Coordinates of C-alpha atoms in Angstrom, one line a residue:
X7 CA 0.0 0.0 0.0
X8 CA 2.9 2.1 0.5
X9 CA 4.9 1.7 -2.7
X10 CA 1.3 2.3 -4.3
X11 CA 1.0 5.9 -2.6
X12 CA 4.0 6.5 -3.5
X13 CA 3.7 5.6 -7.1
X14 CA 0.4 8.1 -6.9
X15 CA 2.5 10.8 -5.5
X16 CA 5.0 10.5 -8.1
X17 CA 2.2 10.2 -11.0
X18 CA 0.2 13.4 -9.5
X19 CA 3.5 15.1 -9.7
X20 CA 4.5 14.6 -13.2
X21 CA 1.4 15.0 -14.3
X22 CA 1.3 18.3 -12.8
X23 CA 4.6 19.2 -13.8
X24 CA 3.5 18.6 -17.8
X25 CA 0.3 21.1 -17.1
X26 CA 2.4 23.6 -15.7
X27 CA 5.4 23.3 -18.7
X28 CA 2.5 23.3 -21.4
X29 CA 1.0 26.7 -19.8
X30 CA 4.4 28.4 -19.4
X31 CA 5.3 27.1 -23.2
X32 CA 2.2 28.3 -24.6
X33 CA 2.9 31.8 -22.5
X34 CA 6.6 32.0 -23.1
X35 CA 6.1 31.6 -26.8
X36 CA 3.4 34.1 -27.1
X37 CA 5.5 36.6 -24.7
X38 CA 8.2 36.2 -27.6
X39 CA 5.7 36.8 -30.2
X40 CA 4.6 40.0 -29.2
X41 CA 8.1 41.1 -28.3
X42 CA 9.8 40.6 -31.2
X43 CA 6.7 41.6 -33.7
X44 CA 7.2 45.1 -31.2
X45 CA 10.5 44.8 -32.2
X46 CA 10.3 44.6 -36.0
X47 CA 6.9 46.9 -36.2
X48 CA 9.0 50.0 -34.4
X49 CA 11.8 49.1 -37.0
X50 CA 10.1 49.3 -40.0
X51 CA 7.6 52.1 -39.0
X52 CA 11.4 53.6 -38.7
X53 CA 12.6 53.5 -41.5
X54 CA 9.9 54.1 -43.5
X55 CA 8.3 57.4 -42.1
X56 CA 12.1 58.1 -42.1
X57 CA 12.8 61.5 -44.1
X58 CA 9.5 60.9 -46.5
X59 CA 10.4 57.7 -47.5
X60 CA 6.9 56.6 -47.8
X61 CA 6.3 59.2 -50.0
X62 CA 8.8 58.7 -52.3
X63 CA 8.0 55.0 -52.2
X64 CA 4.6 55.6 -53.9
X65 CA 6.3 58.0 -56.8
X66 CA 8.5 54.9 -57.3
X67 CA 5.1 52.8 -58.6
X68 CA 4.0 49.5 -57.4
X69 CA 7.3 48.3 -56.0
X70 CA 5.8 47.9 -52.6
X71 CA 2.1 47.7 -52.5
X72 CA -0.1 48.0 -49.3
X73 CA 2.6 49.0 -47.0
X74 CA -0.2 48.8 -44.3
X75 CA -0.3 44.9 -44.7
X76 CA 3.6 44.4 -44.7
X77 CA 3.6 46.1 -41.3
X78 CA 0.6 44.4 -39.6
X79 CA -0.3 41.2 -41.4
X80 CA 3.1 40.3 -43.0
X81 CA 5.4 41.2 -40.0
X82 CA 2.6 38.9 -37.8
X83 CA 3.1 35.9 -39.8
X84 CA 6.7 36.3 -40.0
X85 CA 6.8 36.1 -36.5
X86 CA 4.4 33.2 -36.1
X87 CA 5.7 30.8 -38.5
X88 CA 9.4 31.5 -37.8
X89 CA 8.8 30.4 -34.1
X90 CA 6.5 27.7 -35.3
X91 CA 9.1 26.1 -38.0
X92 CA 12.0 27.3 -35.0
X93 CA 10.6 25.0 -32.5
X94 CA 9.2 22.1 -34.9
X95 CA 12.7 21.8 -35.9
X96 CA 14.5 22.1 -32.3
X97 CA 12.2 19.1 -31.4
X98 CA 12.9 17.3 -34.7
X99 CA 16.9 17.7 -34.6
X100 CA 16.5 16.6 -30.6
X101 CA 14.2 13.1 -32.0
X102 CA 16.8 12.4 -34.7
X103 CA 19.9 13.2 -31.8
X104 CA 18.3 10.5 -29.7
X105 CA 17.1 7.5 -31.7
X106 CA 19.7 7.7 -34.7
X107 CA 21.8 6.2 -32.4
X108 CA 19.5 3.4 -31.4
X109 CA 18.7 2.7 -35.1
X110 CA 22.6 2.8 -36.3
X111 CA 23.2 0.1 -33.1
X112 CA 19.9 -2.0 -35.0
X113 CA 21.0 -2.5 -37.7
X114 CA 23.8 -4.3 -36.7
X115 CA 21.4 -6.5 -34.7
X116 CA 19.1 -6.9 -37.9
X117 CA 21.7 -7.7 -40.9
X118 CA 20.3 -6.7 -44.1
X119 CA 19.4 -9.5 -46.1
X120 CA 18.6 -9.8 -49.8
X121 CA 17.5 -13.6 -51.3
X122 CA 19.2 -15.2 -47.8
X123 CA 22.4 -13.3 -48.3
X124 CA 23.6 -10.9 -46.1
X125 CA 25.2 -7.7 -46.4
X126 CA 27.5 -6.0 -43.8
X127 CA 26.4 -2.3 -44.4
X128 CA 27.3 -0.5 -41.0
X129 CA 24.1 1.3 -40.1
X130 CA 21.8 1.0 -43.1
X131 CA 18.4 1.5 -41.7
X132 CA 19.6 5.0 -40.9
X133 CA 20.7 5.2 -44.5
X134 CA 17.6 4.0 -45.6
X135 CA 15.8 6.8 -43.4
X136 CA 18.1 9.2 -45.1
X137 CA 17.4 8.2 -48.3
X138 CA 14.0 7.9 -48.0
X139 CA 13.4 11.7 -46.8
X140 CA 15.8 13.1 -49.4
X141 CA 13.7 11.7 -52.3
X142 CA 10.1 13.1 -49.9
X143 CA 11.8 16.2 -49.4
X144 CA 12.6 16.2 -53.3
X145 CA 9.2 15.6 -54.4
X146 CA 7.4 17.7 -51.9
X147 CA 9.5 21.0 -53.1
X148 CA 8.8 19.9 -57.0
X149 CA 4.9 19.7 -56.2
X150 CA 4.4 22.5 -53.8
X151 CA 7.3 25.0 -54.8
X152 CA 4.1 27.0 -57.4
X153 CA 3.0 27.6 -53.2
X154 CA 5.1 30.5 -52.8
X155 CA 4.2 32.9 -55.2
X156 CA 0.2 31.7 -55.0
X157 CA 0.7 33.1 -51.2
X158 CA 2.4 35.7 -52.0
X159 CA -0.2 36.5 -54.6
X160 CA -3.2 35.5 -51.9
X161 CA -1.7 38.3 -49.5
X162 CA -1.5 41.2 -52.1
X163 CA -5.0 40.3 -53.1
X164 CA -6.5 40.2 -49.4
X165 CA -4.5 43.7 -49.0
X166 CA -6.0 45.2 -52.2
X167 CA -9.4 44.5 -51.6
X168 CA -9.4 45.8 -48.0
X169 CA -7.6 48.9 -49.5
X170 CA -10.5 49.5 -51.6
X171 CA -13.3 49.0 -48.8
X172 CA -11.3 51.2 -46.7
X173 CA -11.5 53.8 -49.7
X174 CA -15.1 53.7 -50.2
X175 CA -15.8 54.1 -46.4
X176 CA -13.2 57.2 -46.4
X177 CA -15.0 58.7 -49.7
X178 CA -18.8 57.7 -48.9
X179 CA -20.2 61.3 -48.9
X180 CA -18.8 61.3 -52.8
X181 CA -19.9 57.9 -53.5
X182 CA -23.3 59.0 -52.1
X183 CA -23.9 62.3 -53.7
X184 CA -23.0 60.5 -57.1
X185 CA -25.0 57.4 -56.7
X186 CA -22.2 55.3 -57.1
X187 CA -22.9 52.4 -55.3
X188 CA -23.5 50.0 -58.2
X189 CA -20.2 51.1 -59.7
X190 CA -18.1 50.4 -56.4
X191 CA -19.8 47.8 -55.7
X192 CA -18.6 46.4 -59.3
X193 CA -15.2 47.0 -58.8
X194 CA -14.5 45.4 -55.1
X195 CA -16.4 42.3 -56.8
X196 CA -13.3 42.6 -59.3
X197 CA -10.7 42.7 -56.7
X198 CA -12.4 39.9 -54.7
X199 CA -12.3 37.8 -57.4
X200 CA -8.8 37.8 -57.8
X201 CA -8.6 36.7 -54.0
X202 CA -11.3 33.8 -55.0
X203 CA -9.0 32.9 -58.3
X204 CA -6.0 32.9 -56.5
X205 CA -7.6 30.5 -53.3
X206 CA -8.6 28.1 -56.0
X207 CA -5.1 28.1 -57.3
X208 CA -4.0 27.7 -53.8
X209 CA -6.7 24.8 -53.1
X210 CA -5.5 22.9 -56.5
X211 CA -1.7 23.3 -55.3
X212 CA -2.7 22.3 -51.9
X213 CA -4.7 19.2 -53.1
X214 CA -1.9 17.6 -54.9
X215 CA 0.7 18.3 -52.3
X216 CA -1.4 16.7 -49.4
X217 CA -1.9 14.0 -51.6
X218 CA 1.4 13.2 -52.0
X219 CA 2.6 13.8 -48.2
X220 CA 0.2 12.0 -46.7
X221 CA 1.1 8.9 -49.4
X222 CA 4.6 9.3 -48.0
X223 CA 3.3 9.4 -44.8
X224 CA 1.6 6.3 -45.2
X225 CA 4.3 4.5 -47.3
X226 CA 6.9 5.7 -44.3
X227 CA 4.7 2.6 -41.8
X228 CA 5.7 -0.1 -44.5
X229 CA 8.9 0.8 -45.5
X230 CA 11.2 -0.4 -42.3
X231 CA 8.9 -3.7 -42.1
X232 CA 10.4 -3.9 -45.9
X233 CA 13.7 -3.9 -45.1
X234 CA 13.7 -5.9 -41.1
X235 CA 11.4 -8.5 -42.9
X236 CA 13.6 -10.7 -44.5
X237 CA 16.0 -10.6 -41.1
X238 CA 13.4 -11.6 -39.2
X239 CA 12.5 -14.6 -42.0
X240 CA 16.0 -15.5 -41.6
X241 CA 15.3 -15.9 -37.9
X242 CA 18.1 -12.9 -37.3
X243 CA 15.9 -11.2 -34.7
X244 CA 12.7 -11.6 -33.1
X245 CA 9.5 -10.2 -33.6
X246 CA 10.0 -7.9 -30.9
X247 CA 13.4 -6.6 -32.4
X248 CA 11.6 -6.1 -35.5
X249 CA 8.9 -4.1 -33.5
X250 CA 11.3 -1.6 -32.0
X251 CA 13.7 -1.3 -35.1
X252 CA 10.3 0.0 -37.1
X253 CA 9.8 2.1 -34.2
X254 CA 13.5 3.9 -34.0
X255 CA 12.9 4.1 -37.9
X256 CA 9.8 6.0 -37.7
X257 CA 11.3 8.2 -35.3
X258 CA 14.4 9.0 -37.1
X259 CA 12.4 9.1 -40.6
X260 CA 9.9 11.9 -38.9
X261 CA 12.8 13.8 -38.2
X262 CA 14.4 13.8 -41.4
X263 CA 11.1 14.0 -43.4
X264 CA 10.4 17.5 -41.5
X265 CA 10.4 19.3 -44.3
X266 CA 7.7 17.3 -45.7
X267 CA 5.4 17.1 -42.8
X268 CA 5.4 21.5 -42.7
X269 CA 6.1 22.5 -46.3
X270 CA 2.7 24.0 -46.8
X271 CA 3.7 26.2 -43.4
X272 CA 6.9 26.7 -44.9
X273 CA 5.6 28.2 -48.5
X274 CA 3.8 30.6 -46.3
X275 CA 6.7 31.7 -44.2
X276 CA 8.9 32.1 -47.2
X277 CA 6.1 34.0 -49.0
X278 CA 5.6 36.7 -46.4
X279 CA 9.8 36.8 -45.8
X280 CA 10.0 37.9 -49.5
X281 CA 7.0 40.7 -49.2
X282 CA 9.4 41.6 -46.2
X283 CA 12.3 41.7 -48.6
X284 CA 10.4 43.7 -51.0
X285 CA 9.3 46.4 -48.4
X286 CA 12.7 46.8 -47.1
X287 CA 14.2 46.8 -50.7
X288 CA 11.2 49.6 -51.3
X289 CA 12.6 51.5 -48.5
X290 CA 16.0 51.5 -48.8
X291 CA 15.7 52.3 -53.0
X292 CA 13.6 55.5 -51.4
X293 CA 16.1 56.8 -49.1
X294 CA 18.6 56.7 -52.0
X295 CA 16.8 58.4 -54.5
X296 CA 17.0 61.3 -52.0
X297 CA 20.4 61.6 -52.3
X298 CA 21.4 59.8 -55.4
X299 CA 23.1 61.0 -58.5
X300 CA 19.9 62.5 -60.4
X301 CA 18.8 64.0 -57.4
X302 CA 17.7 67.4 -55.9
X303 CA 20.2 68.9 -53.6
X304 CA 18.3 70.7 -50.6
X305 CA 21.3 72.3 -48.4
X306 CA 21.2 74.3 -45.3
X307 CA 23.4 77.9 -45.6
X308 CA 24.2 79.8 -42.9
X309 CA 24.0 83.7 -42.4
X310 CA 20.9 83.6 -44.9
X311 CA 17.6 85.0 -44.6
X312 CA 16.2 83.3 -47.7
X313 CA 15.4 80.4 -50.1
X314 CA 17.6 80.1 -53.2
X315 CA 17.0 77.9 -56.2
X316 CA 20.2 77.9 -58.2
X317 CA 20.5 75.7 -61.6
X318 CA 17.1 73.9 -60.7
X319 CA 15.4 71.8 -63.4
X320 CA 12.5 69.5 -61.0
X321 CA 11.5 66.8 -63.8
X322 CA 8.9 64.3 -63.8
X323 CA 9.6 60.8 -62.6
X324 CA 10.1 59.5 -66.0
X325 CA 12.5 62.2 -66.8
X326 CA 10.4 65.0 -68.7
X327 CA 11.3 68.9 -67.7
X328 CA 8.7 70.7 -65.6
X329 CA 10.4 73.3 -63.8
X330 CA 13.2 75.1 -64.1
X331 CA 14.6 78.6 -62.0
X332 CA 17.8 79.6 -61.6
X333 CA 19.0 82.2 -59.9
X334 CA 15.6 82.9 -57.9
X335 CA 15.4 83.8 -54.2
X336 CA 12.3 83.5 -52.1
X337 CA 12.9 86.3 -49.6
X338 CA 12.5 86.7 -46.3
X339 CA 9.6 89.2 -45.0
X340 CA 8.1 88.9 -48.4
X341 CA 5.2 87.1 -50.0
X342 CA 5.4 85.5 -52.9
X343 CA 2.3 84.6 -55.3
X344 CA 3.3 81.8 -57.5
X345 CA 0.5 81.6 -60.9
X346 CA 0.1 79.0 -64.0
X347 CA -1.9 77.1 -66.0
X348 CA -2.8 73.5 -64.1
X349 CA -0.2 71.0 -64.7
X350 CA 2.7 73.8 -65.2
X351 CA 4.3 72.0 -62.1
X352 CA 3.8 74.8 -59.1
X353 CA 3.4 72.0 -56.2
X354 CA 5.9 70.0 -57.3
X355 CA 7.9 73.2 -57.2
X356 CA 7.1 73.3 -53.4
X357 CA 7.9 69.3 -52.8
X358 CA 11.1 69.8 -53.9
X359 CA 11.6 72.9 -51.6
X360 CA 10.5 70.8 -49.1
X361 CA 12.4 68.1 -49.7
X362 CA 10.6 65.5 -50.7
X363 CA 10.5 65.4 -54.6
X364 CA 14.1 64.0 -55.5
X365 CA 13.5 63.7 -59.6
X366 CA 15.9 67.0 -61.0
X367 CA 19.3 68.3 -60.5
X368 CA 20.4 71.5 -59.1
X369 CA 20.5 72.5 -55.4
X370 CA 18.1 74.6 -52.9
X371 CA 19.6 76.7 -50.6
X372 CA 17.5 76.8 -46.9
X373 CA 18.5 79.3 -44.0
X374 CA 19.9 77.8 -41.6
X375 CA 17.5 76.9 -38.5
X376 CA 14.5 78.1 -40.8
X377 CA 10.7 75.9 -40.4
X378 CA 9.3 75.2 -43.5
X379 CA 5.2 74.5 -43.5
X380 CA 4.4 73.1 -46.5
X381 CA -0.2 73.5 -46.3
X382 CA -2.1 71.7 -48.8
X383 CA -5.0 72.3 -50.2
X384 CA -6.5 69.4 -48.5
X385 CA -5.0 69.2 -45.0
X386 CA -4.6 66.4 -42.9
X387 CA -6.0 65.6 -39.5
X388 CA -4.9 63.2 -37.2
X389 CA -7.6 61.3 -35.6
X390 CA -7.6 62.6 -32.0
X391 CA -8.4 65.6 -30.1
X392 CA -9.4 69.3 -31.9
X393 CA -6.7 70.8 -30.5
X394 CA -3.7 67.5 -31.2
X395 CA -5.6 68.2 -35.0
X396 CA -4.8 71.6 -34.9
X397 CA -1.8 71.8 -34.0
X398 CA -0.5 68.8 -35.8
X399 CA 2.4 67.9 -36.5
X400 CA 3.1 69.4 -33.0
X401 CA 2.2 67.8 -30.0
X402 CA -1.3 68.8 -28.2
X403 CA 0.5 70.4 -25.3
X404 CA 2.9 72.5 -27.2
X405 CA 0.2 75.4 -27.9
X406 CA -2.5 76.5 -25.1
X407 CA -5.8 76.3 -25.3
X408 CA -6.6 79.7 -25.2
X409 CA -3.8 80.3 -27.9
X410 CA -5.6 78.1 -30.3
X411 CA -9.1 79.3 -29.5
X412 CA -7.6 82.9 -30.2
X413 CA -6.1 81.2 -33.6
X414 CA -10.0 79.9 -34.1
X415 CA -11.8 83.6 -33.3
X416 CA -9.2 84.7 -36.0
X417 CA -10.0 82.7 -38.9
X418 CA -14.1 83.0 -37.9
X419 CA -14.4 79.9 -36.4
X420 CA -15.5 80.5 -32.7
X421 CA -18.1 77.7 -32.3
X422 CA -15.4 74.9 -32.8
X423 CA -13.3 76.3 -29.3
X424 CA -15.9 74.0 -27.2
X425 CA -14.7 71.1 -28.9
X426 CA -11.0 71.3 -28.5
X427 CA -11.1 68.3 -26.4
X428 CA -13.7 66.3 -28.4
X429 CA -12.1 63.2 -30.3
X430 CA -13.1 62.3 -33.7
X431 CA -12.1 61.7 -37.1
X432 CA -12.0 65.5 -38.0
X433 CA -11.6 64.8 -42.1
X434 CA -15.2 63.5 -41.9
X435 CA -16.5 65.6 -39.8
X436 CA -15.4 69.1 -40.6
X437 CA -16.5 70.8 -44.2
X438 CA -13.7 71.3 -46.9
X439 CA -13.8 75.0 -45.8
X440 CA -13.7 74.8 -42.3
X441 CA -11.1 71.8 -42.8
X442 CA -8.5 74.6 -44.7
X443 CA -8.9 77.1 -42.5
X444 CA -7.7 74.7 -39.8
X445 CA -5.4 73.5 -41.8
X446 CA -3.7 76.2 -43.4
X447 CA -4.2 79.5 -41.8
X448 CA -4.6 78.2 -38.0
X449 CA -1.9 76.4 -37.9
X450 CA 0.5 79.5 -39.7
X451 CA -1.2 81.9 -37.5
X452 CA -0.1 79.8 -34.6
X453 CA 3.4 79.8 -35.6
X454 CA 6.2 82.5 -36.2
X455 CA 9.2 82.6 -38.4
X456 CA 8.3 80.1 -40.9
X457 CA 8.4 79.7 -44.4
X458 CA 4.8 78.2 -45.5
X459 CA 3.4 77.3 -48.7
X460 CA -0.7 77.3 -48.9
X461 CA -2.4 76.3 -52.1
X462 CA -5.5 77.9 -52.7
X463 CA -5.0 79.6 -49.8
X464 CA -7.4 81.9 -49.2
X465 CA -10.5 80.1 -50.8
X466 CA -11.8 79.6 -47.3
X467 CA -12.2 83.2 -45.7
X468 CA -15.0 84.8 -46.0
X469 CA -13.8 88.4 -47.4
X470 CA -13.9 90.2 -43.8
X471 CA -11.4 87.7 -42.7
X472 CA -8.9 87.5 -45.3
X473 CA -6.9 90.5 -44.5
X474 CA -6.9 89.9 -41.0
X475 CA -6.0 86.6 -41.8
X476 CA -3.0 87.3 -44.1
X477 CA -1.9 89.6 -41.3
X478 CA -1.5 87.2 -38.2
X479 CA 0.0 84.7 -41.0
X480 CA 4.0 83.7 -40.6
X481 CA 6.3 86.5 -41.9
X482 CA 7.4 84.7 -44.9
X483 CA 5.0 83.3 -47.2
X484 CA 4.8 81.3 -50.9
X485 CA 1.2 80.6 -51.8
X486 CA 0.2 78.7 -55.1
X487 CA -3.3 79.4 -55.9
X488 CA -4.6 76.5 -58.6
X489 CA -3.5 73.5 -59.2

């Protein structure tokens, strides 16, 4: 009764002791997942909101598409199925560490035999597990290798389509006003086709390769029986040898065959490392055509009080002429009203002052320690706060809130000052009017010793503002008004 107590002792705790290792596996590897995806997501939002490098990634083309996805979806399966083929192959190379040595010593124990004759071949049932994986592992990357690029395919499809619902709910006032449900609804049955096409494509690949490894699978049972069989005719071992030589061989085979047994994991993971590849390639191509041969040189100079454009020719990404000025300062304490026809090239005139449009050659001169504001004609808002809006790209707490309410009174906006606190998403919820007076004139009016560009900038004020307006506006100003 004693030894039987004790026996319940020691069962209750190694039982226990698996429970507790399987919760603190499951946590451990989830506490890595979320640590390093951290890691990677902070990376890569890095480097690309690194010195308008997602801008110039889009004038680039199609290089990169859906960042968004790269950064959420793609960087989560990376992590997921790295530590998922990580510790499938740990536990595979610690199986094939422990029973290869069993199965070399068996095979001396069970000779092979061929037709009664024997053949000394020193451990040839781990050869034959050897053999038998290389030719799987063979036939498992000639059926499923097509895989790779299906995935990669699947997850550019999934990332379009939810592109395009996300741009029919950010435009559903246009949509609306111009009845264009039927046509949207048209093309996002286009783009989910191509996710349906692609699945089927996947399915078909998928059919034939699980056909085949679980064949191999199958076959992998018989195949040590074939070759302990005639031993044990031959009365070399006994059935129990034979019993726990197929065992050691299954165990060593299942180690070698792991390629086979998580190939359809392993297309995956190697589809989402080369959208990874892609998106960092995107990146770093960006940052270089900043400061590449071919490119815009924007330098700081000391001592000066304004903008020159010396020997500037801003071309078009495929190499056309659009602007050229040389010789042309943008002085300080003046303002400067930049006309043309639509298309002449005035904005991209101010992204390259700004820094952001490398395609040209020549150099722009900036004073040193000067703020440029570059206001568009449809400004962006933050979701958030009014005031974090406002003020953006500043922080909320860098202006007051009486110094923005004053900036509000000024522009003729006084019944948005009891909702500086209110969050929303303020590009639905504020007209285009209201949303470029906010944009462009409170956020100049709230800053000092600038240079700002606005396009179409005064639009937006009724007629009794505009002057006052203009007059709390920075002390250096370049305004484009069309197109």
């Amino acid at each position: 009764m004693g030894r039987f107590r004790q026996g319940n002792r020691l069962l209750l705790l190694l039982a226990t002791s698996n429970v507790v290792l399987s919760i603190y596996q499951l946590y451990l590897n989830q506490w890595l997942q979320i640590r390093w995806r951290r890691w990677m997501t902070s990376r890569y939002l890095g480097e690309w909101l690194q010195g308008a490098n997602h801008y110039r990634m889009q004038l680039q083309g199609d290089a990169a598409d859906n960042p968004d996805q790269r950064i959420t979806d793609d960087v989560k399966l990376f992590v997921e199925r790295t530590l998922d083929i990580g510790v499938g192959l740990l536990s595979s190379v610690v199986t094939l560490v422990s029973f290869v040595i069993i199965l070399w010593g068996l095979s001396a124990a069970a000779p092979l035999t061929v037709f009664g004759s024997e053949f000394a071949i020193p451990g040839y049932l781990v050869w034959g597990a050897l053999i038998y994986a290389i030719f799987g592992t063979a036939l498992t990357q000639w059926i499923g290798s097509p895989l790779v690029r299906l995935d990669f395919q699947q997850q550019r499809f999934e990332a379009d389509f939810r592109f395009n619902l996300v741009r029919v709910r950010e435009n559903s006032e246009q949509i609306a006003l111009l009845q264009g449900e039927r046509a949207e609804r048209q093309r996002l049955s286009e783009r989910f086709g191509r996710v349906v096409e692609n699945w089927y494509g996947i399915m078909s690949r998928t059919k034939r390769l699980t056909a085949f490894t679980r064949s191999y699978s199958q076959a992998a049972v018989i195949f040590p029986y074939i070759l302990v069989a005639p031993a044990y005719f031959a009365d070399k071992i006994q059935l129990g040898g034979m019993m726990q030589t197929a065992s050691a061989f299954s165990s060593v085979q299942t180690a070698l065959s792991f390629f086979v047994s998580i190939y359809r994991t392993l297309a995956e993971w190697r589809a989402v490392v080369a959208r990874l590849d892609g998106f960092e390639m995107a990146i770093a191509s960006a940052a270089t055509l900043a400061t590449g041969a071919g490119s815009i040189d924007v330098v700081s100079k000391a001592g000066s009080d304004k903008i020159d454009l010396e020997q500037l020719l801003v071309r078009l990404p495929n190499g056309a002429p659009l602007v050229s000025a040389d010789g042309f300062s943008i002085l300080g304490n003046e303002r400067t009203l930049v006309t043309g026809p639509s298309g002449a090239g005035k904005s991209t005139l101010f992204r390259a002052i700004a820094g952001i449009w490398p395609f040209g050659n020549g150099s722009i001169a900036i004073p040193a320690n000067a703020k440029l504001m570059m206001l568009p004609q449809r400004p962006y808002f933050p979701v958030g706060s009014l005031q974090a809006a406002i003020v953006y790209p500043a922080e909320a707490s860098a202006f007051s809130s009486d110094q923005v309410r004053d900036a509000l009174i000024a522009v003729g906006l006084p019944q948005l000052a009891p909702q500086l606190e209110e969050e929303a998403h303020w590009n639905r919820m504020l007209s285009l009017g209201e949303q470029q007076r906010l944009g462009s004139h409170v956020r100049c009016c709230m800053r000092r010793n600038i240079y700002s560009s606005m396009k179409h900038s005064t639009e937006a004020l009724p007629g009794a503002l505009l002057s006052a307006a203009t007059i709390r506006s920075a002390r250096r100003t370049v305004s484009s008004p069309s197109c």
